[in-house]
Short mmCIF file of C-alpha atoms and ligand atoms in Angstrom, two decimals:
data_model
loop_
_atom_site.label_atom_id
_atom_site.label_comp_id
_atom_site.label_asym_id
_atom_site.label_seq_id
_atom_site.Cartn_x
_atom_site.Cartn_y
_atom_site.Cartn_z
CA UNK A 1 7.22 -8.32 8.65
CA UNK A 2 5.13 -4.99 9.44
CA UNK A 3 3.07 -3.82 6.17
CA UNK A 4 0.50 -1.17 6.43
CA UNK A 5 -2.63 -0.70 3.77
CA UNK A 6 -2.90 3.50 4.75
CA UNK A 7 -4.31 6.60 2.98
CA UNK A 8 -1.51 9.32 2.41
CA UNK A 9 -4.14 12.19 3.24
CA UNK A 10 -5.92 9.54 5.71
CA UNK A 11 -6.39 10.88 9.44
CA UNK A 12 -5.81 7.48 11.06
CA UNK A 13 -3.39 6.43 8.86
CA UNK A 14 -1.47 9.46 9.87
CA UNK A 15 -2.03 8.61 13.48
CA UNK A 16 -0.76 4.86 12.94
CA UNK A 17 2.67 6.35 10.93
CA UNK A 18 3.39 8.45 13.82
CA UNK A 19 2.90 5.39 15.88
CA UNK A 20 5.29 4.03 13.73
CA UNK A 21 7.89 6.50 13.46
CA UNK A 22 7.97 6.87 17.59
CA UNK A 23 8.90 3.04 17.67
CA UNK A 24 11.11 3.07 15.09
CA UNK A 25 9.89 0.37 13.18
CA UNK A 26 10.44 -0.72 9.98
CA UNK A 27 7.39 -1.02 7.44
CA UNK A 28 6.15 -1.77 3.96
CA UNK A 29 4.07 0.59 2.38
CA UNK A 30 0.89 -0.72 0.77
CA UNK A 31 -0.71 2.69 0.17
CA UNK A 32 -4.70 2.40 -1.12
CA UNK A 33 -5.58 5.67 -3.55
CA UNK A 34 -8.66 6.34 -1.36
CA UNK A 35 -9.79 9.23 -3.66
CA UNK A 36 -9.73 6.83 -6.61
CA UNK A 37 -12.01 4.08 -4.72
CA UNK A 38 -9.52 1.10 -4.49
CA UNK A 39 -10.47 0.71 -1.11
CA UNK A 40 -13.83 -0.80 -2.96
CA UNK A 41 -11.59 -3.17 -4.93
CA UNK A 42 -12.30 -7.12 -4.04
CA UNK A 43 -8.91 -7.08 -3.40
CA UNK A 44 -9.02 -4.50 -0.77
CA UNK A 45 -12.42 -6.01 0.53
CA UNK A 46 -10.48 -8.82 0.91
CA UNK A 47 -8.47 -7.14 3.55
CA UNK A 48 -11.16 -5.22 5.22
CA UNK A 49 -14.56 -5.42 4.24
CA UNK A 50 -15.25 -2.78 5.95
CA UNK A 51 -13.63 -0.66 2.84
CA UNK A 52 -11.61 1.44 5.11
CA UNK A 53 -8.02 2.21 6.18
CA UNK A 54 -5.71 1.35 7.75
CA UNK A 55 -5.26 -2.21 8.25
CA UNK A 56 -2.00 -4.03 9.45
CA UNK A 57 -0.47 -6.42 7.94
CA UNK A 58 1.93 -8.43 10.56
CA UNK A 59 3.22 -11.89 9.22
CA UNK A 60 -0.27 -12.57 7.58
CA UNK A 61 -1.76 -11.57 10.67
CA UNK A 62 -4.18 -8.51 9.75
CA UNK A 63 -5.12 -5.76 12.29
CA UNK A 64 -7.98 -2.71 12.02
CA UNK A 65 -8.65 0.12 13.45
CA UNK A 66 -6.17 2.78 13.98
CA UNK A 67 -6.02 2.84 17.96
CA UNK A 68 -5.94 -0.76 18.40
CA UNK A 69 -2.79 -0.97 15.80
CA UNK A 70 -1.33 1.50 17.97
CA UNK A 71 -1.42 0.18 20.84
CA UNK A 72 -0.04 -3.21 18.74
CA UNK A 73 2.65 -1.95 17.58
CA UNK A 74 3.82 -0.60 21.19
CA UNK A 75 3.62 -3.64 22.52
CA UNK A 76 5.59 -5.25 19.42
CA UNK A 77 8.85 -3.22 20.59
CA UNK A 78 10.58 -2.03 24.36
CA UNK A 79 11.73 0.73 22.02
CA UNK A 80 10.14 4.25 23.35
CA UNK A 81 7.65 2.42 25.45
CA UNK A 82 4.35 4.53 24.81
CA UNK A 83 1.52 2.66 27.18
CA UNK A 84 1.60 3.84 30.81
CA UNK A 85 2.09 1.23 33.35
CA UNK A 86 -0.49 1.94 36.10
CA UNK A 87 -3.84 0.69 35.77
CA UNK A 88 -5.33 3.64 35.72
CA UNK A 89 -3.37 5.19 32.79
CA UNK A 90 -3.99 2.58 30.97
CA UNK A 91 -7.74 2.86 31.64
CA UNK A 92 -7.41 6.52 30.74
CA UNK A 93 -5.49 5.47 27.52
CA UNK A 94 -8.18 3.38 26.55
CA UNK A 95 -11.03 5.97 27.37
CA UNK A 96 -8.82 9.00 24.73
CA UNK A 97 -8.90 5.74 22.25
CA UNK A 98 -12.84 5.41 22.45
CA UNK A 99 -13.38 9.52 22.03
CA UNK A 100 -10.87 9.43 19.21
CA UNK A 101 -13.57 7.39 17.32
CA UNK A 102 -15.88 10.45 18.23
CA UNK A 103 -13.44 12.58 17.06
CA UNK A 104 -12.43 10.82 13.70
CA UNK A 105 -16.29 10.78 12.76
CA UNK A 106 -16.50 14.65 13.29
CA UNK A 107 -13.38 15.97 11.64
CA UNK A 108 -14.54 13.08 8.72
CA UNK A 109 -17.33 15.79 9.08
CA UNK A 110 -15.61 18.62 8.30
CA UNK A 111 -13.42 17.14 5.79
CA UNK A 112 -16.46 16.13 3.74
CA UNK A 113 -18.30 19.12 3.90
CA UNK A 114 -15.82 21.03 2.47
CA UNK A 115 -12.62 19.85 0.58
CA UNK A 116 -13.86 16.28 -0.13
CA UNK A 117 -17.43 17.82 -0.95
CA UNK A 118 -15.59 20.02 -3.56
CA UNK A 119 -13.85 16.99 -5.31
CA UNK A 120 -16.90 14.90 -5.27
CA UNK A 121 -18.94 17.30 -6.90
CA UNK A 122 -17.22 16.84 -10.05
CA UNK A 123 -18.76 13.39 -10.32
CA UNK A 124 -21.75 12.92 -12.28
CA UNK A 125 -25.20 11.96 -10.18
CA UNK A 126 -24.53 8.16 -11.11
CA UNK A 127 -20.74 8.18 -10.21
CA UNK A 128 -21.67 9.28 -6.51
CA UNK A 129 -25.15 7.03 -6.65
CA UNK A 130 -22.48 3.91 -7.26
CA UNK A 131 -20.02 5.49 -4.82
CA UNK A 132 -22.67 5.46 -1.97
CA UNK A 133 -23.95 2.14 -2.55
CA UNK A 134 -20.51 0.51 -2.66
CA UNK A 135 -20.04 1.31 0.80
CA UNK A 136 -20.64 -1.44 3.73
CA UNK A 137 -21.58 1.27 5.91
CA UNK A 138 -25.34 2.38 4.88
CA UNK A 139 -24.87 4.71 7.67
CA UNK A 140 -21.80 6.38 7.28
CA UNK A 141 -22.63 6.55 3.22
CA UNK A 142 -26.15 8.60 3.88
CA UNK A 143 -23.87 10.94 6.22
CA UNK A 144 -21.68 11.29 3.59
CA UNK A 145 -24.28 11.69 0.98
CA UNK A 146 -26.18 14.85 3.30
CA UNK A 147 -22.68 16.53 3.50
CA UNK A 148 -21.70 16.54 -0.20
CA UNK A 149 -25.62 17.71 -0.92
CA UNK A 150 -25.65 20.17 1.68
CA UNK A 151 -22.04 21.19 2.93
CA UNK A 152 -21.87 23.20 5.81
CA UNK A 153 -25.63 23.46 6.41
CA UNK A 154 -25.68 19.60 6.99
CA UNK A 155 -26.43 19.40 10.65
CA UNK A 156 -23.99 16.67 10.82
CA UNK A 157 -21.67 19.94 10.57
CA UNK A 158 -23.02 21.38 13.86
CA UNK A 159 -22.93 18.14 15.82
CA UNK A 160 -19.37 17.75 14.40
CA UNK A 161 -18.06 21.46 15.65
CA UNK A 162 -19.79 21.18 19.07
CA UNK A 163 -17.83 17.75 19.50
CA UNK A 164 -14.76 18.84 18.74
CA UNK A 165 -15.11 21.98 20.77
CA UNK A 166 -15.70 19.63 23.86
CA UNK A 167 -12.70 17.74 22.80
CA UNK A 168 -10.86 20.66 23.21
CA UNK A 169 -12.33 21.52 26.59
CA UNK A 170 -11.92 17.79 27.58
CA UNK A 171 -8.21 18.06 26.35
CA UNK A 172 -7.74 21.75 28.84
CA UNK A 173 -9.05 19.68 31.68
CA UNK A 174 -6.48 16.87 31.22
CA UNK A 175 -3.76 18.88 30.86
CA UNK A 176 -4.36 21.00 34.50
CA UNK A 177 -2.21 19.41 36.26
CA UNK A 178 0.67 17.69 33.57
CA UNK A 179 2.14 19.13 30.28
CA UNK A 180 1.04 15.55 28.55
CA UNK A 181 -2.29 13.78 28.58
CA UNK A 182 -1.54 11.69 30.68
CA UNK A 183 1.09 12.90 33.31
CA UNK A 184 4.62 14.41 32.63
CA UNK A 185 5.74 12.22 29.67
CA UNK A 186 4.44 12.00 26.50
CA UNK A 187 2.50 8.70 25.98
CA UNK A 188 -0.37 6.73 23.78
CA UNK A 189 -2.95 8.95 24.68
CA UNK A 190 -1.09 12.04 22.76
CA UNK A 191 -0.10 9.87 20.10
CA UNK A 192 -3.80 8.68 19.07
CA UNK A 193 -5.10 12.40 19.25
CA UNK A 194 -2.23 14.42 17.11
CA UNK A 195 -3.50 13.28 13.78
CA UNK A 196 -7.03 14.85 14.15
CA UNK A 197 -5.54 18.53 15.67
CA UNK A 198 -3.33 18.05 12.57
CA UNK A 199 -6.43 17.98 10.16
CA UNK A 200 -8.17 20.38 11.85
CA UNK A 201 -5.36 22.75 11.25
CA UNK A 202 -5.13 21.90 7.32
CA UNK A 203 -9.34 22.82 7.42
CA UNK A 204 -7.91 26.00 8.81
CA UNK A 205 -9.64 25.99 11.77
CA UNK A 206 -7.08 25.96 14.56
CA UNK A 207 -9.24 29.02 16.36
CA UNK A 208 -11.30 26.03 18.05
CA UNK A 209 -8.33 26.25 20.44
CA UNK A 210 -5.94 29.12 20.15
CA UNK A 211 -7.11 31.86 22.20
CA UNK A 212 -9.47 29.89 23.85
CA UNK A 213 -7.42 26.72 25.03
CA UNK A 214 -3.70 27.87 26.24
CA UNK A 215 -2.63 24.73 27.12
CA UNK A 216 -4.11 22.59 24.21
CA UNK A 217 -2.49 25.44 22.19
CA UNK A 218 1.02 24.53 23.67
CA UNK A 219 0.26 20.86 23.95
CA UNK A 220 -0.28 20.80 19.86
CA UNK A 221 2.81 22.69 19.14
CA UNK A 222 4.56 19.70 21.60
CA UNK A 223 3.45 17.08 19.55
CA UNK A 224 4.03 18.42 16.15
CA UNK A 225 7.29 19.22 17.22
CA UNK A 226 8.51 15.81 17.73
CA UNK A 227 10.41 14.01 14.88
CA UNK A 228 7.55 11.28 14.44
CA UNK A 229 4.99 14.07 13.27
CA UNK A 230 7.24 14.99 10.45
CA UNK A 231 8.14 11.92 9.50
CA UNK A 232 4.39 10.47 9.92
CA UNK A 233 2.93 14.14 7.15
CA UNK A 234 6.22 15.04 5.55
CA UNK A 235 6.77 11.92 3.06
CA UNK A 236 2.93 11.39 2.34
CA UNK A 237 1.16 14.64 2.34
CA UNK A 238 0.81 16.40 -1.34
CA UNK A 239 1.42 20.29 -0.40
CA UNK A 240 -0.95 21.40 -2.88
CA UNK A 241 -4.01 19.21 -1.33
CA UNK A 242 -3.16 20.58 2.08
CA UNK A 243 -3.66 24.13 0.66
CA UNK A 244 -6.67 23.44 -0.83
CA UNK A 245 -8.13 21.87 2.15
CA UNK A 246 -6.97 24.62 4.71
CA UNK A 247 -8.82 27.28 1.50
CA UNK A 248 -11.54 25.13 1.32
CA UNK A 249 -12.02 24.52 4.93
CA UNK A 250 -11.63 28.21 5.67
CA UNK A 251 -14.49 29.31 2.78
CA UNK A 252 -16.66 26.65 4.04
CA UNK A 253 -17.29 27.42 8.01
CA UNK A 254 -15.88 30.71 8.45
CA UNK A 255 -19.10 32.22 5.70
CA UNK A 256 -21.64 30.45 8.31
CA UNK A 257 -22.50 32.72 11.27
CA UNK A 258 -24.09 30.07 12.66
CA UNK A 259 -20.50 28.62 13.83
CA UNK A 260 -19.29 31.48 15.26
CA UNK A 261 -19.64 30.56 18.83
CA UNK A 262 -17.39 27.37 17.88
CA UNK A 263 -14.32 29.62 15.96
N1 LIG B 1 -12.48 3.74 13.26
C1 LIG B 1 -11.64 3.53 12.11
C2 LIG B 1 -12.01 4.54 11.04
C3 LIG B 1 -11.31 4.23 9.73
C4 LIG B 1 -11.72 5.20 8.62
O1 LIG B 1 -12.81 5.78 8.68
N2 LIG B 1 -10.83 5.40 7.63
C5 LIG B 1 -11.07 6.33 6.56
C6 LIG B 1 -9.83 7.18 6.34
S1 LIG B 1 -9.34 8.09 7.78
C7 LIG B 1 -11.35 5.59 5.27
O2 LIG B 1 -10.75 4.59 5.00
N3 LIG B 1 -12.26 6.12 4.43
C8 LIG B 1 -12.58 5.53 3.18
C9 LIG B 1 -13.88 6.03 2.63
O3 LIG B 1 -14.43 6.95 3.25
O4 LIG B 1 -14.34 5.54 1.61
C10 LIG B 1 -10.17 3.65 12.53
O5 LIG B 1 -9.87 4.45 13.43
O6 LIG B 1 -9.32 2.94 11.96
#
């Protein structure tokens, strides 16, 4: 049995579900509210320490981090085979899953300096105090803690649009030659990146590629295209939040001259 501990709004738990849907497998849902902070229940600690999502849940045997799963659950199924076979595309596969975790850490960026920022600042100086300090990651919690303080003029802001803006350029470069990632079929690779193009369209800030990047522009539109993208957003996603995270998103960055050379 297949259970998966996700976020509804969650970036890699998005990624995982279209994983998911393009291998047609069957799964229980054991959603965590992440707004609400049940990922800092012990039972969720129990799970993953870490105090993150997803985890997978396969006959008792639990899995983290969203690439790895992926990968996991191709290999569960012949069904829509998703890894390449030659050596090399799988080493390529494996080099997209390492910049993804660049990628998730800089669209967490964004997310947090704007829509997440705005919902935090409703709680009171002790509610966010506790909220930092409940997180295993000291790191990750005094990144956190500079974005909801400073929003877009964090500097973890900058850093997070110049990343993505070489993901992009990165992503132009692969597709040269193929109308995937990784040659004429679509494979892992594409699956592990949709999710964060996804988000980065709710912040309202697809202009990182369109214009720029013709082919990234057409590769997107390829991906959310396919059944598994619907099927991954459609059921979870709360309309309303989307909205307010493209508004917020688009408030946030596009009043900051300073980002101009990234939009
Ligand atoms: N590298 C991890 C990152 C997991 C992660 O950061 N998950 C986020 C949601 S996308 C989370 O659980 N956040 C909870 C929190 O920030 O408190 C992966 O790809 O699975």
């Amino acid at each position: 049995m297949l259970a998966l501990y996700h976020g509804a709004n969650s970036v890699c738990s998005i990624k995982v579900r279209i994983v998911l849907a393009e291998k047609n497998l069957e799964w229980e849902d054991r959603h965590v509210d992440l707004p609400a902070g049940e990922q800092f229940t012990p039972e969720y600690l129990a799970i993953n320490p870490r105090a993150i999502v997803p985890v997978l849940d396969h006959d008792g045997m639990l899995i983290n981090e969203s690439s790895v799963i992926c990968e996991y659950l191709d290999g569960l199924s012949k069904y829509n085979p998703l890894l390449p076979n030659s050596p090399h595309d799988i080493a390529k596969t494996h080099i997209w899953g390492i910049y993804a975790l660049e990628y998730h850490d800089s669209v967490n960026t964004l997310t947090f300096s704007s829509y997440q920022r705005q919902m935090l600042l409703s709680k009171t100086p002790e509610e966010l105090a506790a909220r930092w300090a409940a997180m295993p990651d000291q790191i990750r919690a005094h990144k956190l803690k500079d974005l909801v303080e400073l929003g877009a003029d964090s500097n973890y802001v900058y850093v997070a649009l110049e990343r993505l803006a070489r993901m992009c350029s990165d992503i132009e470069a692969a597709l040269d030659t193929s109308s995937w990632l990784i040659g004429n079929e679509y494979s892992l690779a594409d699956a592990l990146l949709t999710a964060y193009f996804y988000r980065i369209e709710c912040l309202g800030m697809t202009m990182l590629w369109e214009q720029r990047y013709p082919k990234t522009t057409a590769w997107y539109a390829q991906v959310k295209a396919r059944e598994s993208f619907s099927i991954a957003t459609g059921p979870w996603l709360n309309e309303e939040a989307v909205r307010k995270i493209s508004e917020v998103g688009k408030k946030t960055f596009l009043a900051h001259n300073k980002f101009i050379k990234f939009l």
